[in-house]
mmCIF file of C-alpha atoms and ligand atoms in Angstrom:
data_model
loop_
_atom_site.group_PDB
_atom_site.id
_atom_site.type_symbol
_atom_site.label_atom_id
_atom_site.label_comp_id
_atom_site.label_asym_id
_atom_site.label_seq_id
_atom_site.Cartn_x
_atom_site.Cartn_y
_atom_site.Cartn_z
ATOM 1 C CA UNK A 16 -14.201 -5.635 89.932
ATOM 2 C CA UNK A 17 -11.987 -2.883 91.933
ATOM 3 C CA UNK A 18 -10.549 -4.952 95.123
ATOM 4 C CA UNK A 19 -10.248 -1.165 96.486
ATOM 5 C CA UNK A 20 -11.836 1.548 98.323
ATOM 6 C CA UNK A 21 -13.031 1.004 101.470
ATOM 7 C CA UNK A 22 -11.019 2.462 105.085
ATOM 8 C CA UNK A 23 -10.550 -1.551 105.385
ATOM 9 C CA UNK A 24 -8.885 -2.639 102.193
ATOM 10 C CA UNK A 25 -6.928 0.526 102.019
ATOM 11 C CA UNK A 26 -5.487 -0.470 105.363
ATOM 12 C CA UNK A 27 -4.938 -3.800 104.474
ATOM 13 C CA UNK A 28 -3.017 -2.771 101.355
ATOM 14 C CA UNK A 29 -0.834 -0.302 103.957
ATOM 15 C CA UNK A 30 -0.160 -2.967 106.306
ATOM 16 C CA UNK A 31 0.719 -5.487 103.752
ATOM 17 C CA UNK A 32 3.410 -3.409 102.926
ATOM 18 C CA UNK A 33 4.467 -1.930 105.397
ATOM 19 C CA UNK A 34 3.509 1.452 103.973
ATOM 20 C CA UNK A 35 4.414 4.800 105.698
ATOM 21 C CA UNK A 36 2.176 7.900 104.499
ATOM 22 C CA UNK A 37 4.799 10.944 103.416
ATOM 23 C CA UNK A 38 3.321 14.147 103.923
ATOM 24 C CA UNK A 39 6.154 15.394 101.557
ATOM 25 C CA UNK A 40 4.381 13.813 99.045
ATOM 26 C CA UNK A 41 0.623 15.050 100.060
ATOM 27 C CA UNK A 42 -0.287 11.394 100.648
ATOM 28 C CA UNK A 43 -4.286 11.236 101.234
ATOM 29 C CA UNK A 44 -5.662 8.023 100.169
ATOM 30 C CA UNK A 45 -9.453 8.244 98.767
ATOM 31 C CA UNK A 46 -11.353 5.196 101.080
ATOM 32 C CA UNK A 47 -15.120 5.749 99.768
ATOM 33 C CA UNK A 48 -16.467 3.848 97.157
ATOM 34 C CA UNK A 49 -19.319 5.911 96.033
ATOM 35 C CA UNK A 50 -17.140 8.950 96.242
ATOM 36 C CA UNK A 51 -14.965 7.264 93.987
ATOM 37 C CA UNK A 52 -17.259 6.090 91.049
ATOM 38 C CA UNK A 53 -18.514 10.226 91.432
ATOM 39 C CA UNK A 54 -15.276 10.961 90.213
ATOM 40 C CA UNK A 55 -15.102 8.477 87.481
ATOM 41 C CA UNK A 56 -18.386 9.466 86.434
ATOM 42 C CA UNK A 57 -17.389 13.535 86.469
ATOM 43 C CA UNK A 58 -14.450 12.807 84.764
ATOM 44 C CA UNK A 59 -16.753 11.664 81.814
ATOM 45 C CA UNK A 60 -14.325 8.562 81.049
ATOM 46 C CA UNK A 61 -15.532 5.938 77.931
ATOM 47 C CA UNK A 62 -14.570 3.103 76.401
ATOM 48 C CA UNK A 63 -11.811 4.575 73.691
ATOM 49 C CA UNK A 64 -10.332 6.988 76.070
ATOM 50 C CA UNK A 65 -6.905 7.143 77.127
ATOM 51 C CA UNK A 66 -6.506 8.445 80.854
ATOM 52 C CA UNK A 67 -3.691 10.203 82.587
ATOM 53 C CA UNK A 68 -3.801 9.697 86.221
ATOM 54 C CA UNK A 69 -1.693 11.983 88.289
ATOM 55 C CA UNK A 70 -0.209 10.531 91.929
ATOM 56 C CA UNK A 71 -2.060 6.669 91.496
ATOM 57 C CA UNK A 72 -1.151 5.941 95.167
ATOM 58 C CA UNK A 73 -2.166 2.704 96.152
ATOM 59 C CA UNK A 74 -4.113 2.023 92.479
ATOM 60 C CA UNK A 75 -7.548 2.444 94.108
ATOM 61 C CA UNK A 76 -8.937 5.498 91.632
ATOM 62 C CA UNK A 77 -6.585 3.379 88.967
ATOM 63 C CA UNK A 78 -9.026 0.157 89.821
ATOM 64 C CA UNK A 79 -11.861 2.366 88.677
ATOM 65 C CA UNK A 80 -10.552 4.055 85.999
ATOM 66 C CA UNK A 81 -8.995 0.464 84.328
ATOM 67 C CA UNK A 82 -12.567 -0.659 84.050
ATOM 68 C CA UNK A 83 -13.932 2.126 82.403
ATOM 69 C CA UNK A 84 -10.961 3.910 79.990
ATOM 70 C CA UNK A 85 -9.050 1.922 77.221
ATOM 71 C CA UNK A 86 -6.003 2.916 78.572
ATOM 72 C CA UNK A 87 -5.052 4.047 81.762
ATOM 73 C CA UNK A 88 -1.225 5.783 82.423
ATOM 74 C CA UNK A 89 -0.547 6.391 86.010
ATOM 75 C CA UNK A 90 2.326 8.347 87.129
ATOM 76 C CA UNK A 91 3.599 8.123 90.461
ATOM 77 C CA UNK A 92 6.782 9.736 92.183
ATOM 78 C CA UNK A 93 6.979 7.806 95.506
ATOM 79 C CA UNK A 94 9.221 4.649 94.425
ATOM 80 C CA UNK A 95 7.973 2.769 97.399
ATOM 81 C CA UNK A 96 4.797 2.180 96.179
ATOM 82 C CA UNK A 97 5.410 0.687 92.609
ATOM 83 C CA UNK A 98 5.540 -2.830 94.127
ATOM 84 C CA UNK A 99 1.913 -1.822 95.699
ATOM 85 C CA UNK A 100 0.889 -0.527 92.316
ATOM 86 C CA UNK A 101 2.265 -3.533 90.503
ATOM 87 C CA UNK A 102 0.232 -5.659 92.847
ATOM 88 C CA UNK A 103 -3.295 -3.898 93.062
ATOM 89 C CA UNK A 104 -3.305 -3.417 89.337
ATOM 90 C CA UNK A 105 -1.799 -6.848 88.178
ATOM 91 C CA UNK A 106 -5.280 -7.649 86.880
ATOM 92 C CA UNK A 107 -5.394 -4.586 84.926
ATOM 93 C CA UNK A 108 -3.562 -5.167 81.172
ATOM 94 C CA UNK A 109 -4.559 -1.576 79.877
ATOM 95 C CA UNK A 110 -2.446 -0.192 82.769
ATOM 96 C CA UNK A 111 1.210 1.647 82.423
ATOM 97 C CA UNK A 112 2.750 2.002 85.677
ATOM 98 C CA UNK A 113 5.576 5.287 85.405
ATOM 99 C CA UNK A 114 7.511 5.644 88.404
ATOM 100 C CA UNK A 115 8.040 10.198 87.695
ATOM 101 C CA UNK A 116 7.256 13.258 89.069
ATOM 102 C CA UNK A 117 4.686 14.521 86.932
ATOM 103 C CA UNK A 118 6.342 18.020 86.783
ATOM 104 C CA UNK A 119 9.454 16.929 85.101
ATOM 105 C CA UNK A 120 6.772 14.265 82.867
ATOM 106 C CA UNK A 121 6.871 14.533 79.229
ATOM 107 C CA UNK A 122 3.178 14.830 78.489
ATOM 108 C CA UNK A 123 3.205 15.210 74.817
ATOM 109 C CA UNK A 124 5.248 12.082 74.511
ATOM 110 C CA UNK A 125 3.021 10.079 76.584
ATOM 111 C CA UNK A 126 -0.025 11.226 74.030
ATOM 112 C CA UNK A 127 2.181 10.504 71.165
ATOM 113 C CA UNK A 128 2.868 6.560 72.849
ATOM 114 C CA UNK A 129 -0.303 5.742 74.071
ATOM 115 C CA UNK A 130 -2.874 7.236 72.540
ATOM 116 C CA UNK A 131 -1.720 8.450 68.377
ATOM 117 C CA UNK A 132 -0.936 12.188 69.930
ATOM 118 C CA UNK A 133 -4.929 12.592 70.795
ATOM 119 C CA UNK A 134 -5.959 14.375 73.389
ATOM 120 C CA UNK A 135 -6.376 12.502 76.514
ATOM 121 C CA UNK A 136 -8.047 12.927 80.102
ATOM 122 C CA UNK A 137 -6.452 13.805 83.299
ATOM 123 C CA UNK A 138 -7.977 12.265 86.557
ATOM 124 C CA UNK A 139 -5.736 13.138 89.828
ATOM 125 C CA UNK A 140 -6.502 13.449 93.744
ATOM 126 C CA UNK A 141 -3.587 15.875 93.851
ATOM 127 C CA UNK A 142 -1.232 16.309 96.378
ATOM 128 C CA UNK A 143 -2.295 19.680 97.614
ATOM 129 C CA UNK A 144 1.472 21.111 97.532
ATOM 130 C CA UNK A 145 1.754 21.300 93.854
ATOM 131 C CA UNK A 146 -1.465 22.061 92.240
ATOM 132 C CA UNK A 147 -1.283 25.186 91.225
ATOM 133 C CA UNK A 148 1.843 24.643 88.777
ATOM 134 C CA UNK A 149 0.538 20.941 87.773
ATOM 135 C CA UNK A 150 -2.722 22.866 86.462
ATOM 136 C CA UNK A 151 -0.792 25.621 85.118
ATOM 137 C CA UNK A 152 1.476 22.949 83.063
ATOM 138 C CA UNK A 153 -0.837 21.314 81.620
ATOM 139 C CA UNK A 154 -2.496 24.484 80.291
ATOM 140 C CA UNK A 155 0.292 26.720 79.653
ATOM 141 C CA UNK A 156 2.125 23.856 77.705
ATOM 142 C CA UNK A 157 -0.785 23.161 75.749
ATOM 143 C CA UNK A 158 -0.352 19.561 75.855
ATOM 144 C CA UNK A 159 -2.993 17.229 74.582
ATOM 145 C CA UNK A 160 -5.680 17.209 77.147
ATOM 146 C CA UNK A 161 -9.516 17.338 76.959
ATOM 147 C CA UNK A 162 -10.675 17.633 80.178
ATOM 148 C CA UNK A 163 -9.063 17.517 83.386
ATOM 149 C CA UNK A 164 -10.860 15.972 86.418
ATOM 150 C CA UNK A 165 -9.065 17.319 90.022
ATOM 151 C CA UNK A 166 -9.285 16.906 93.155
ATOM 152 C CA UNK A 167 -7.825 20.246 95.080
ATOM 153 C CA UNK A 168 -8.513 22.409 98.181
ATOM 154 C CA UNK A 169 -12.437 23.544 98.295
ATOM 155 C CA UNK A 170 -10.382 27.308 98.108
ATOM 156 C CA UNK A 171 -8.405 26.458 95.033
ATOM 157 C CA UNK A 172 -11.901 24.933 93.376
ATOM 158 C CA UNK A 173 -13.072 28.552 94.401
ATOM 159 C CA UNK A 174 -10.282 30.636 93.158
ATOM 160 C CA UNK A 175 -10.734 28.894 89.793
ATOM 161 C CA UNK A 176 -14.230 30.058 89.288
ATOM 162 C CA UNK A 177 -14.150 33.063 90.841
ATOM 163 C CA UNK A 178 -13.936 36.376 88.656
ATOM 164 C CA UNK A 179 -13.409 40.123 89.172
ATOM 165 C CA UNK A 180 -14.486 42.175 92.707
ATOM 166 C CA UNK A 181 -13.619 38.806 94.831
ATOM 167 C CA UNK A 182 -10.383 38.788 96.861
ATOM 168 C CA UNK A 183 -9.754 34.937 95.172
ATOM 169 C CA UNK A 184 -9.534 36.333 91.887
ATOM 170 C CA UNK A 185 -6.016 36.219 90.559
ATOM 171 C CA UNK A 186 -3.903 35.093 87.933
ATOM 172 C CA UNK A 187 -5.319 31.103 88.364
ATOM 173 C CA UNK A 188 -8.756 32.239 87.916
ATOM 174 C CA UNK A 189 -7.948 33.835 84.897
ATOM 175 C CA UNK A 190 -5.713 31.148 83.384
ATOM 176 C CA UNK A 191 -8.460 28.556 84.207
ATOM 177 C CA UNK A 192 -10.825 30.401 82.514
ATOM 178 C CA UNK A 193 -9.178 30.784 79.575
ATOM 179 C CA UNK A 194 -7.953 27.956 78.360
ATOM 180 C CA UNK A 195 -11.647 25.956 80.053
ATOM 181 C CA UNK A 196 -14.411 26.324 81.444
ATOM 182 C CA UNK A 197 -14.984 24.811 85.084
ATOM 183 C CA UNK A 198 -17.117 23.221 87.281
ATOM 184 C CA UNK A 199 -17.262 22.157 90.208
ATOM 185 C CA UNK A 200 -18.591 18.329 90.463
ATOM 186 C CA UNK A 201 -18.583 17.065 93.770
ATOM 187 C CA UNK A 202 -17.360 18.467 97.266
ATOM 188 C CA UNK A 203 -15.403 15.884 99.436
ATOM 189 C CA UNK A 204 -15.403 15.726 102.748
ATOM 190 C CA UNK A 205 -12.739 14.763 105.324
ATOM 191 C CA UNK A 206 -13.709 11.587 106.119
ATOM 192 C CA UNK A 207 -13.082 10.335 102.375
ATOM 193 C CA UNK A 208 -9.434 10.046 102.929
ATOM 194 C CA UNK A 209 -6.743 8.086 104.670
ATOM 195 C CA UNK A 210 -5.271 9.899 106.628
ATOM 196 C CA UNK A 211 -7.879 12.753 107.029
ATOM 197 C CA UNK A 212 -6.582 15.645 105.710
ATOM 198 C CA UNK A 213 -7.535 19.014 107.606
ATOM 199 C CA UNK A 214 -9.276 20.731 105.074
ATOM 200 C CA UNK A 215 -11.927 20.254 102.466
ATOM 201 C CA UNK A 216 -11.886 18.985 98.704
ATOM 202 C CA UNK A 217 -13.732 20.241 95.755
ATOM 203 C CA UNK A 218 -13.396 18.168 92.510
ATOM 204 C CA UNK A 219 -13.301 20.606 89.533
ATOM 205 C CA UNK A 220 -13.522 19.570 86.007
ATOM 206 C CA UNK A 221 -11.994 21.754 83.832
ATOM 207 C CA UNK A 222 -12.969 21.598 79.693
ATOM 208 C CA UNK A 223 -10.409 22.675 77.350
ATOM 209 C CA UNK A 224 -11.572 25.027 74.951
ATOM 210 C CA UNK A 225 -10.166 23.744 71.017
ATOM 211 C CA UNK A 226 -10.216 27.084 70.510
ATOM 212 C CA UNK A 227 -9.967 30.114 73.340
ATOM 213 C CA UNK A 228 -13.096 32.056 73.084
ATOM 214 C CA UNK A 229 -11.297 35.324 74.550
ATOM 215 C CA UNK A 230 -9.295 36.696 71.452
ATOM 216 C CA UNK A 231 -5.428 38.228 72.120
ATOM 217 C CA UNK A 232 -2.471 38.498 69.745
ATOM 218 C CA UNK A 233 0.074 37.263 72.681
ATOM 219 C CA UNK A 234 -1.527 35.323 75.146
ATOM 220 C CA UNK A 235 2.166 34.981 76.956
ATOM 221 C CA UNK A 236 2.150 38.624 77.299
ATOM 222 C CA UNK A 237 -0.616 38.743 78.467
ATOM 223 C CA UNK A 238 -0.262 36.819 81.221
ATOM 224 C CA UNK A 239 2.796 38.328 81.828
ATOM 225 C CA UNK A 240 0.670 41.108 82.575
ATOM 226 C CA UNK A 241 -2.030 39.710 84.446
ATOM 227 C CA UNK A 242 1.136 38.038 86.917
ATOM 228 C CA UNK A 243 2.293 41.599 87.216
ATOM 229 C CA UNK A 244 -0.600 42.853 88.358
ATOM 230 C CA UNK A 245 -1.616 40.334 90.562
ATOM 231 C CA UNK A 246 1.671 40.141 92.368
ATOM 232 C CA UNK A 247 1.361 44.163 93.098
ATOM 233 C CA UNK A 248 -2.433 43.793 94.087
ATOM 234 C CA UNK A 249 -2.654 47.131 96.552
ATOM 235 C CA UNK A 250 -1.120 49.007 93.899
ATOM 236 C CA UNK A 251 -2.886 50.703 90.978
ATOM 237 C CA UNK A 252 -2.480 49.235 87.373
ATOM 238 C CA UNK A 253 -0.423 51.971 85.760
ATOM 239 C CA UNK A 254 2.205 51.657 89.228
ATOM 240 C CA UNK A 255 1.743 47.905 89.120
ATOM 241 C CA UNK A 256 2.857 47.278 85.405
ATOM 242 C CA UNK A 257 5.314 50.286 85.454
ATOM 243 C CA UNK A 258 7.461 48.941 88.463
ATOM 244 C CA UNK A 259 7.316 45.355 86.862
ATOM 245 C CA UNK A 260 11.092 46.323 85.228
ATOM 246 C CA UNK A 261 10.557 42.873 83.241
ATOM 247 C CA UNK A 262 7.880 44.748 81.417
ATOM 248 C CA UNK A 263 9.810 47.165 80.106
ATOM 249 C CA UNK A 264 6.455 50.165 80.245
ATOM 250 C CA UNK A 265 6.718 53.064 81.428
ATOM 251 C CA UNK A 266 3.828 54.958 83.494
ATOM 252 C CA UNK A 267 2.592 57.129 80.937
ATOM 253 C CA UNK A 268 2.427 53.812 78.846
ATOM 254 C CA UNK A 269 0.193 52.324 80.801
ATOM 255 C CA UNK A 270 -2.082 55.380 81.264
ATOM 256 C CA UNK A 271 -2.303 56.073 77.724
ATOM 257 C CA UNK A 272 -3.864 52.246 76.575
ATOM 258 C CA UNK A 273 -5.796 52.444 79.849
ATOM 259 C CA UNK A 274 -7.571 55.990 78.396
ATOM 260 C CA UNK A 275 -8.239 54.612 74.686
ATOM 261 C CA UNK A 276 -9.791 51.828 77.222
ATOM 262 C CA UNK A 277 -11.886 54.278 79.061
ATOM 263 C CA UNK A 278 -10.969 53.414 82.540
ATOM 264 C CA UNK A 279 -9.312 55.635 85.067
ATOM 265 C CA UNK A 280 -5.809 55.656 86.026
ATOM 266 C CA UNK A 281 -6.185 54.676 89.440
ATOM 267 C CA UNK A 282 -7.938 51.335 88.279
ATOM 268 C CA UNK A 283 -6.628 48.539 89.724
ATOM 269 C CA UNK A 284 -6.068 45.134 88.110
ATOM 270 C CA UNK A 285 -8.393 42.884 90.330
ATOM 271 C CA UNK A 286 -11.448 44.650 88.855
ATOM 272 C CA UNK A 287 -10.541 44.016 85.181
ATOM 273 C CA UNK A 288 -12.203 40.897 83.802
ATOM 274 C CA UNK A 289 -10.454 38.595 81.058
ATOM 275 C CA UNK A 290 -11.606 39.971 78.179
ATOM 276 C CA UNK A 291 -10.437 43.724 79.417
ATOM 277 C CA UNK A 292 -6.891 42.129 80.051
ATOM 278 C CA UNK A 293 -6.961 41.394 76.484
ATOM 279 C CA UNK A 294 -7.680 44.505 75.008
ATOM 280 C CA UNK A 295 -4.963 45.824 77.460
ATOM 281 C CA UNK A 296 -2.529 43.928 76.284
ATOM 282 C CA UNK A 297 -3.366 44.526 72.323
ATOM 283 C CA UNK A 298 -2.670 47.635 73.454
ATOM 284 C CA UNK A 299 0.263 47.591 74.916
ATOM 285 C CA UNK A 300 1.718 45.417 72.526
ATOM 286 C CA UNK A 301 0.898 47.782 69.742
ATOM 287 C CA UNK A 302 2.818 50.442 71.544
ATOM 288 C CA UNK A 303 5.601 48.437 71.940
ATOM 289 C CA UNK A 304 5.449 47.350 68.244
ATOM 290 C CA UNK A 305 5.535 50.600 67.206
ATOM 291 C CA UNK A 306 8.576 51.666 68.704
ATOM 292 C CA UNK A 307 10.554 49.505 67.236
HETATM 293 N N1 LIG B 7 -4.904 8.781 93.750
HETATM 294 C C1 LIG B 7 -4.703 8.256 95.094
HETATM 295 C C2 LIG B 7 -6.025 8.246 95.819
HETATM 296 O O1 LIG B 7 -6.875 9.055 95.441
HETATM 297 O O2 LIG B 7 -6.182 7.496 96.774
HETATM 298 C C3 LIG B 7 -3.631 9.029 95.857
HETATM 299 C C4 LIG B 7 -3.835 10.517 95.995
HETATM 300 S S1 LIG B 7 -2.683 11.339 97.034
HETATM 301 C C5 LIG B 7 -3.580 12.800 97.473
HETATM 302 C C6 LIG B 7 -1.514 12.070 95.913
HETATM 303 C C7 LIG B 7 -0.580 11.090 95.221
HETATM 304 O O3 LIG B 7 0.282 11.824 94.333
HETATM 305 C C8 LIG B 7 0.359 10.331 96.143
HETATM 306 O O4 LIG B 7 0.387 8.982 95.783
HETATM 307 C C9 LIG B 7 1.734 10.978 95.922
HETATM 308 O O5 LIG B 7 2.813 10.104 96.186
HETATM 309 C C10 LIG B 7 1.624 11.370 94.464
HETATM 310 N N2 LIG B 7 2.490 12.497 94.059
HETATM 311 C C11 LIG B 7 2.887 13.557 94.817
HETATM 312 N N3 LIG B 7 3.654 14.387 94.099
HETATM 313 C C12 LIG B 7 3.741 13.849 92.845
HETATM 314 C C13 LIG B 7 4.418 14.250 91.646
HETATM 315 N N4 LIG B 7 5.143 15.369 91.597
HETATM 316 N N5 LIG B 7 4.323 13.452 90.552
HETATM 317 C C14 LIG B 7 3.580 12.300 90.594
HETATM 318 N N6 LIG B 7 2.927 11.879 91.706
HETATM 319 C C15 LIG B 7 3.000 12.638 92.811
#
């Protein structure tokens, strides 16, 4: 039975150790039991799975996790609280304690160890600082992952989901929905944590597609693209992608695939959806091919 998960045993655990919160580290401690099991129960965690947990804390999601997963791996960066860890989940034997930051975390060998190279499931309450590029990791790298189960910013849950016309929509919204499909499971308020943060939570599963269901010969391009665009928002698509000198395209470029697209030149690359970012960069590419 988890020993935590309630404002009292959290605090008991902090005292006990002496524990100082780091805000460096985005240190929020979940306190609610039945917000807890929620999570477990969104993340959609059986018997012969193998869960990554990202930023364990204390152990208390671990607790929960241990009881339900065949193996749990939890990685945690602040050094101070692998004695904690090594004391809440002592009763645990199908827990690996990894004192890492997850950014710098070898995924694919921590599939291969623990569970034959299968895919596994990631469960985190992350540390609002870095989830954009922990998300984008795990997707971009194409590790072995089948779902992924996060607590972020209500906004960020937003941004994922959102999709053209909305002035969230950017290059995370369009990553996310490639590679998965979300949902949003449960939203989280304040008072869940210790300390309180000063915003509000949104836990978003995210479903890896086996296979992506939006079709492109380069997907690296064409994100490449989509980051272009979105970091030159105001500006049309043909000025956007031309001034990107990474790119390498040239104005007329641009035009031209946008016309065999049927869209104006003054279109701008917050209105295109997934799929038309696609076709533009099939496009483009073929231009590109063809010069050489
Ligand atoms: N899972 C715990 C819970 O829900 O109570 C703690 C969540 S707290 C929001 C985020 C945790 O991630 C902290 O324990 C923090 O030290 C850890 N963390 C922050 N950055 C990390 C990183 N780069 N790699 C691994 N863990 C990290």
């Amino acid at each position: 039975m988890a020993t935590l998960g309630s404002p009292s045993q959290t605090a008991a655990i902090i005292n006990k150790y002496n524990f100082n919160f780091k805000k460096k580290f985005g240190q929020n401690f979940l306190i609610d039991k039945s917000m807890l099991e929620k999570i477990v129960d969104a993340a959609l965690v059986g018997e012969d799975d193998c869960v990554l947990e990202i930023g364990p804390g204390i152990g208390t999601m671990t607790q929960y996790l241990a009881e339900r997963a065949r193996k749990v791996i939890a990685v945690e960066i602040d050094e101070t609280l692998i004695p904690v860890l090594n004391d809440t989940l002592s009763s645990y034997d199908n827990v690996t304690i990894i004192n890492a930051d997850i950014l710098k975390t070898d995924i694919q060998e921590l599939c291969d160890k623990y569970n034959n190279g299968k895919p596994v499931k990631v469960v985190a309450n992350l540390p609002y600082y870095i989830t954009t590029p922990i998300i984008m990791g795990l997707l971009e790298k194409r590790v072995p992952v089948s779902n992924i189960t996060v607590m972020v910013q209500k906004e960020v849950a937003d941004r994922m989901q959102e999709g053209p016309g909305s002035k969230d929509y950017g290059a995370l919204s369009l990553a996310v929905q490639y590679y998965s499909k979300p949902e949003v499971v449960a939203v989280v308020p304040p008072e869940c944590f210790m300390p309180r943060p000063n915003v509000s939570s949104s836990v978003i599963r995210l479903d890896l597609y086996e296979e992506c269901p939006v079709k492109v010969k380069d997907d690296k391009y064409m994100f490449r693209l989509i980051r272009a665009s979105f970091n030159q928002r105001r500006k049309t698509l043909s000025n956007g992608l031309s001034n990107d000198s990474s790119l390498n395209l040239t104005r007329d470029k641009v035009v031209a695939a946008l016309v065999k697209m049927g869209k104006p030149e003054t279109v701008r690359g917050e209105t295109f959806t997934l799929e038309e970012f696609a076709v533009l960069s099939d496009l483009l590419l073929e231009q590109k091919n063809f010069e050489y």
